mmCIF file of C-alpha atoms in Angstrom:
data_model
loop_
_atom_site.group_PDB
_atom_site.id
_atom_site.type_symbol
_atom_site.label_atom_id
_atom_site.label_comp_id
_atom_site.label_asym_id
_atom_site.label_seq_id
_atom_site.Cartn_x
_atom_site.Cartn_y
_atom_site.Cartn_z
ATOM 1 C CA SER W 457 9.403 -37.633 -29.974
ATOM 2 C CA LYS W 458 5.834 -37.880 -28.721
ATOM 3 C CA LYS W 459 3.448 -40.596 -29.743
ATOM 4 C CA GLN W 460 -0.267 -40.966 -29.156
ATOM 5 C CA LYS W 461 -0.874 -43.309 -26.245
ATOM 6 C CA TRP W 462 -4.267 -44.916 -26.881
ATOM 7 C CA SER W 463 -3.979 -47.018 -23.743
ATOM 8 C CA LYS W 464 -4.165 -43.839 -21.623
ATOM 9 C CA ILE W 465 -7.738 -43.135 -22.716
ATOM 10 C CA THR W 466 -10.720 -45.409 -22.116
ATOM 11 C CA SER W 467 -13.326 -46.323 -24.668
ATOM 12 C CA ASP W 468 -15.939 -44.593 -22.476
ATOM 13 C CA GLU W 469 -13.995 -41.305 -22.641
ATOM 14 C CA ILE W 470 -13.789 -41.596 -26.418
ATOM 15 C CA MET W 471 -17.519 -42.281 -26.679
ATOM 16 C CA ASP W 472 -18.385 -39.385 -24.344
ATOM 17 C CA PHE W 473 -16.226 -36.985 -26.365
ATOM 18 C CA SER W 474 -17.612 -38.145 -29.699
ATOM 19 C CA ILE W 475 -21.229 -37.883 -28.542
ATOM 20 C CA ASN W 476 -20.893 -34.506 -26.807
ATOM 21 C CA ASN W 477 -18.452 -32.678 -29.101
ATOM 22 C CA ILE W 478 -18.911 -33.973 -32.633
ATOM 23 C CA ASP W 479 -21.850 -33.326 -34.933
ATOM 24 C CA TRP W 480 -22.221 -36.647 -36.748
ATOM 25 C CA ASN W 481 -24.640 -35.245 -39.360
ATOM 26 C CA TYR W 482 -23.285 -34.548 -42.825
ATOM 27 C CA SER W 483 -22.871 -30.937 -43.918
ATOM 28 C CA ARG W 484 -25.272 -31.380 -46.861
ATOM 29 C CA ASP W 485 -27.903 -33.867 -47.943
ATOM 30 C CA GLN W 486 -26.306 -34.599 -51.312
ATOM 31 C CA LEU W 487 -22.676 -35.645 -50.927
ATOM 32 C CA SER W 488 -20.529 -37.891 -53.032
ATOM 33 C CA SER W 489 -19.026 -40.920 -51.340
ATOM 34 C CA GLU W 490 -15.597 -39.241 -51.421
ATOM 35 C CA ASP W 491 -16.963 -36.149 -49.635
ATOM 36 C CA MET W 492 -18.654 -38.353 -47.036
ATOM 37 C CA LEU W 493 -15.373 -40.180 -46.458
ATOM 38 C CA LYS W 494 -13.489 -36.897 -46.044
ATOM 39 C CA GLU W 495 -16.032 -35.648 -43.479
ATOM 40 C CA ILE W 496 -15.834 -38.893 -41.503
ATOM 41 C CA GLU W 497 -12.027 -38.771 -41.569
ATOM 42 C CA GLU W 498 -12.111 -35.191 -40.221
ATOM 43 C CA LYS W 499 -14.414 -36.277 -37.395
ATOM 44 C CA LEU W 500 -12.210 -39.246 -36.551
ATOM 45 C CA LYS W 501 -9.194 -36.912 -36.582
ATOM 46 C CA GLU W 502 -10.947 -34.772 -33.938
ATOM 47 C CA ILE W 503 -11.285 -37.884 -31.781
ATOM 48 C CA SER W 504 -7.643 -38.872 -32.241
ATOM 49 C CA ASP W 505 -6.589 -35.340 -31.240
ATOM 50 C CA ILE W 506 -7.885 -35.878 -27.662
ATOM 51 C CA VAL W 507 -5.630 -38.919 -27.156
ATOM 52 C CA PRO W 508 -2.771 -38.040 -24.794
ATOM 53 C CA ARG W 509 0.683 -37.794 -26.337
ATOM 54 C CA MET W 510 3.497 -39.316 -24.358
ATOM 55 C CA PRO W 511 7.249 -39.254 -24.879
ATOM 56 C CA TYR W 512 8.248 -42.406 -26.702
ATOM 57 C CA ASP W 513 11.258 -44.294 -25.440
ATOM 58 C CA SER W 514 11.875 -47.742 -26.900
ATOM 59 C CA SER W 515 14.174 -48.679 -24.010
ATOM 60 C CA ASN W 516 11.345 -48.221 -21.500
ATOM 61 C CA VAL W 517 10.055 -51.725 -20.785
ATOM 62 C CA PRO W 518 6.667 -51.891 -19.016
ATOM 63 C CA ILE W 519 6.424 -53.598 -15.640
ATOM 64 C CA LYS W 520 4.842 -57.042 -15.818
ATOM 65 C CA LEU W 521 1.820 -57.191 -13.541
ATOM 66 C CA PRO W 522 1.162 -60.464 -11.690
ATOM 67 C CA TRP W 523 -2.033 -61.288 -13.604
ATOM 68 C CA HIS W 524 -0.560 -60.676 -17.075
ATOM 69 C CA THR W 525 -0.592 -63.807 -19.173
ATOM 70 C CA SER W 526 0.670 -64.533 -22.666
ATOM 71 C CA ALA W 527 -2.946 -64.502 -23.909
ATOM 72 C CA LEU W 528 -3.468 -61.024 -22.447
ATOM 73 C CA LYS W 529 -0.194 -59.886 -23.993
ATOM 74 C CA ARG W 530 -1.400 -61.074 -27.417
ATOM 75 C CA LYS W 531 -4.654 -59.149 -26.940
ATOM 76 C CA LEU W 532 -2.648 -56.052 -26.016
ATOM 77 C CA GLN W 533 -0.547 -56.442 -29.162
ATOM 78 C CA LYS W 534 -3.675 -56.858 -31.316
ATOM 79 C CA LYS W 535 -5.172 -53.739 -29.716
ATOM 80 C CA ASP W 536 -1.999 -51.716 -30.311
ATOM 81 C CA LYS W 537 -1.777 -52.975 -33.893
ATOM 82 C CA ALA W 538 -5.407 -51.984 -34.517
ATOM 83 C CA TRP W 539 -4.801 -48.458 -33.167
ATOM 84 C CA GLY W 540 -1.631 -48.226 -35.255
ATOM 85 C CA LYS W 541 -3.623 -49.128 -38.356
ATOM 86 C CA PHE W 542 -6.181 -46.474 -37.392
ATOM 87 C CA ASP W 543 -3.392 -43.892 -36.985
ATOM 88 C CA GLU W 544 -2.161 -44.658 -40.500
ATOM 89 C CA HIS W 545 -5.620 -44.761 -42.115
ATOM 90 C CA PRO W 546 -8.293 -43.073 -39.946
ATOM 91 C CA THR W 547 -11.435 -44.655 -41.347
ATOM 92 C CA ALA W 548 -14.659 -45.581 -39.575
ATOM 93 C CA THR W 549 -13.979 -49.288 -40.107
ATOM 94 C CA ASN W 550 -10.503 -49.067 -38.570
ATOM 95 C CA PHE W 551 -11.872 -46.999 -35.691
ATOM 96 C CA ASN W 552 -14.633 -49.518 -34.910
ATOM 97 C CA TYR W 553 -12.174 -52.403 -35.134
ATOM 98 C CA ALA W 554 -9.715 -50.651 -32.791
ATOM 99 C CA MET W 555 -12.493 -49.797 -30.324
ATOM 100 C CA ASN W 556 -13.592 -53.443 -30.369
ATOM 101 C CA ARG W 557 -10.016 -54.635 -29.705
ATOM 102 C CA GLN W 558 -9.690 -52.043 -26.899
ATOM 103 C CA LYS W 559 -12.886 -53.331 -25.257
ATOM 104 C CA ILE W 560 -11.791 -56.972 -25.553
ATOM 105 C CA TYR W 561 -8.429 -56.162 -23.935
ATOM 106 C CA GLU W 562 -9.962 -54.067 -21.122
ATOM 107 C CA ASP W 563 -12.538 -56.764 -20.307
ATOM 108 C CA GLU W 564 -9.914 -59.536 -20.222
ATOM 109 C CA ASN W 565 -7.505 -57.427 -18.143
ATOM 110 C CA LEU W 566 -10.246 -56.687 -15.598
ATOM 111 C CA ARG W 567 -11.301 -60.349 -15.456
ATOM 112 C CA LEU W 568 -7.729 -61.531 -14.866
ATOM 113 C CA LYS W 569 -7.076 -58.838 -12.257
ATOM 114 C CA LEU W 570 -10.205 -59.782 -10.307
ATOM 115 C CA ASN W 571 -9.272 -63.477 -10.475
ATOM 116 C CA TYR W 572 -5.772 -62.670 -9.191
ATOM 117 C CA GLU W 573 -7.160 -60.601 -6.320
ATOM 118 C CA LYS W 574 -9.616 -63.362 -5.456
ATOM 119 C CA LYS W 575 -6.796 -65.925 -5.505
ATOM 120 C CA ILE W 576 -4.458 -63.979 -3.188
ATOM 121 C CA THR W 577 -7.268 -63.217 -0.727
ATOM 122 C CA TYR W 578 -8.309 -66.888 -0.731
ATOM 123 C CA HIS W 579 -4.746 -67.977 0.092
ATOM 124 C CA ILE W 580 -4.051 -65.200 2.613
ATOM 125 C CA LYS W 581 -3.533 -67.661 5.488
ATOM 126 C CA ASP W 582 -1.048 -69.754 3.507
ATOM 127 C CA ASN W 583 0.823 -66.919 1.785
ATOM 128 C CA CYS W 584 0.240 -63.559 3.463
ATOM 129 C CA LYS W 585 3.413 -62.152 1.888
ATOM 130 C CA ALA W 586 1.841 -62.011 -1.596
ATOM 131 C CA PHE W 587 -1.273 -60.319 -0.242
ATOM 132 C CA TYR W 588 0.572 -57.617 1.702
ATOM 133 C CA SER W 589 2.996 -57.040 -1.164
ATOM 134 C CA TYR W 590 0.058 -56.466 -3.526
ATOM 135 C CA LEU W 591 -1.623 -54.165 -1.002
ATOM 136 C CA ARG W 592 1.542 -52.143 -0.497
ATOM 137 C CA ASN W 593 2.020 -51.669 -4.251
ATOM 138 C CA ASN W 594 -1.573 -50.514 -4.736
ATOM 139 C CA ARG W 595 -1.574 -48.181 -1.758
ATOM 140 C CA ARG W 596 0.817 -45.764 -3.443
ATOM 141 C CA LEU W 597 -0.671 -42.617 -4.893
ATOM 142 C CA LYS W 598 -0.339 -42.671 -8.668
ATOM 143 C CA SER W 599 -1.925 -39.375 -9.603
ATOM 144 C CA SER W 600 -1.029 -35.903 -8.499
ATOM 145 C CA VAL W 601 -3.459 -33.458 -6.983
ATOM 146 C CA PRO W 602 -4.239 -30.602 -9.390
ATOM 147 C CA ASN W 603 -3.793 -26.972 -8.429
ATOM 148 C CA LEU W 604 -6.725 -25.457 -6.603
ATOM 149 C CA GLU W 605 -8.342 -22.286 -7.874
ATOM 150 C CA ARG W 606 -8.732 -19.424 -5.419
ATOM 151 C CA GLU W 607 -11.752 -17.135 -5.317
ATOM 152 C CA ASN W 608 -9.811 -14.396 -7.157
ATOM 153 C CA GLY W 609 -9.121 -16.809 -10.056
ATOM 154 C CA THR W 610 -5.451 -17.570 -9.353
ATOM 155 C CA ASN W 611 -4.139 -21.083 -8.792
ATOM 156 C CA THR W 612 -2.388 -22.325 -5.660
#
């Protein structure tokens, strides 16, 4: 089965999509609160449709990165729980809460990663093995090159 993977999309991509592709004005001036809620839910559904779907395998355990701490893990769990709540009940409040949790997690992850990189570069003379191991792991290409389009419109 495939499950939406909210961690594969950044908050900036969500904001760009929602600003450029969704008309946030209501269809009419006079709407009941229920009609307003339905329109907002439809717009939030459009946003959730752009989230990549990935095969879900419960036996697949993620690799623990060197800068991951228990505090970061708790923030990740809170973020995932918030997006799960949004999946069940796509309301504006749940969306804003999930976006806030996503931002908190991304900021903390970046801060910890930069601190880890600073630490291994500071101790490069004492422990060069950690530095070169980190470099080797990050040197690998993680994304594939897309097909190129020829002048006649076909792909390579």
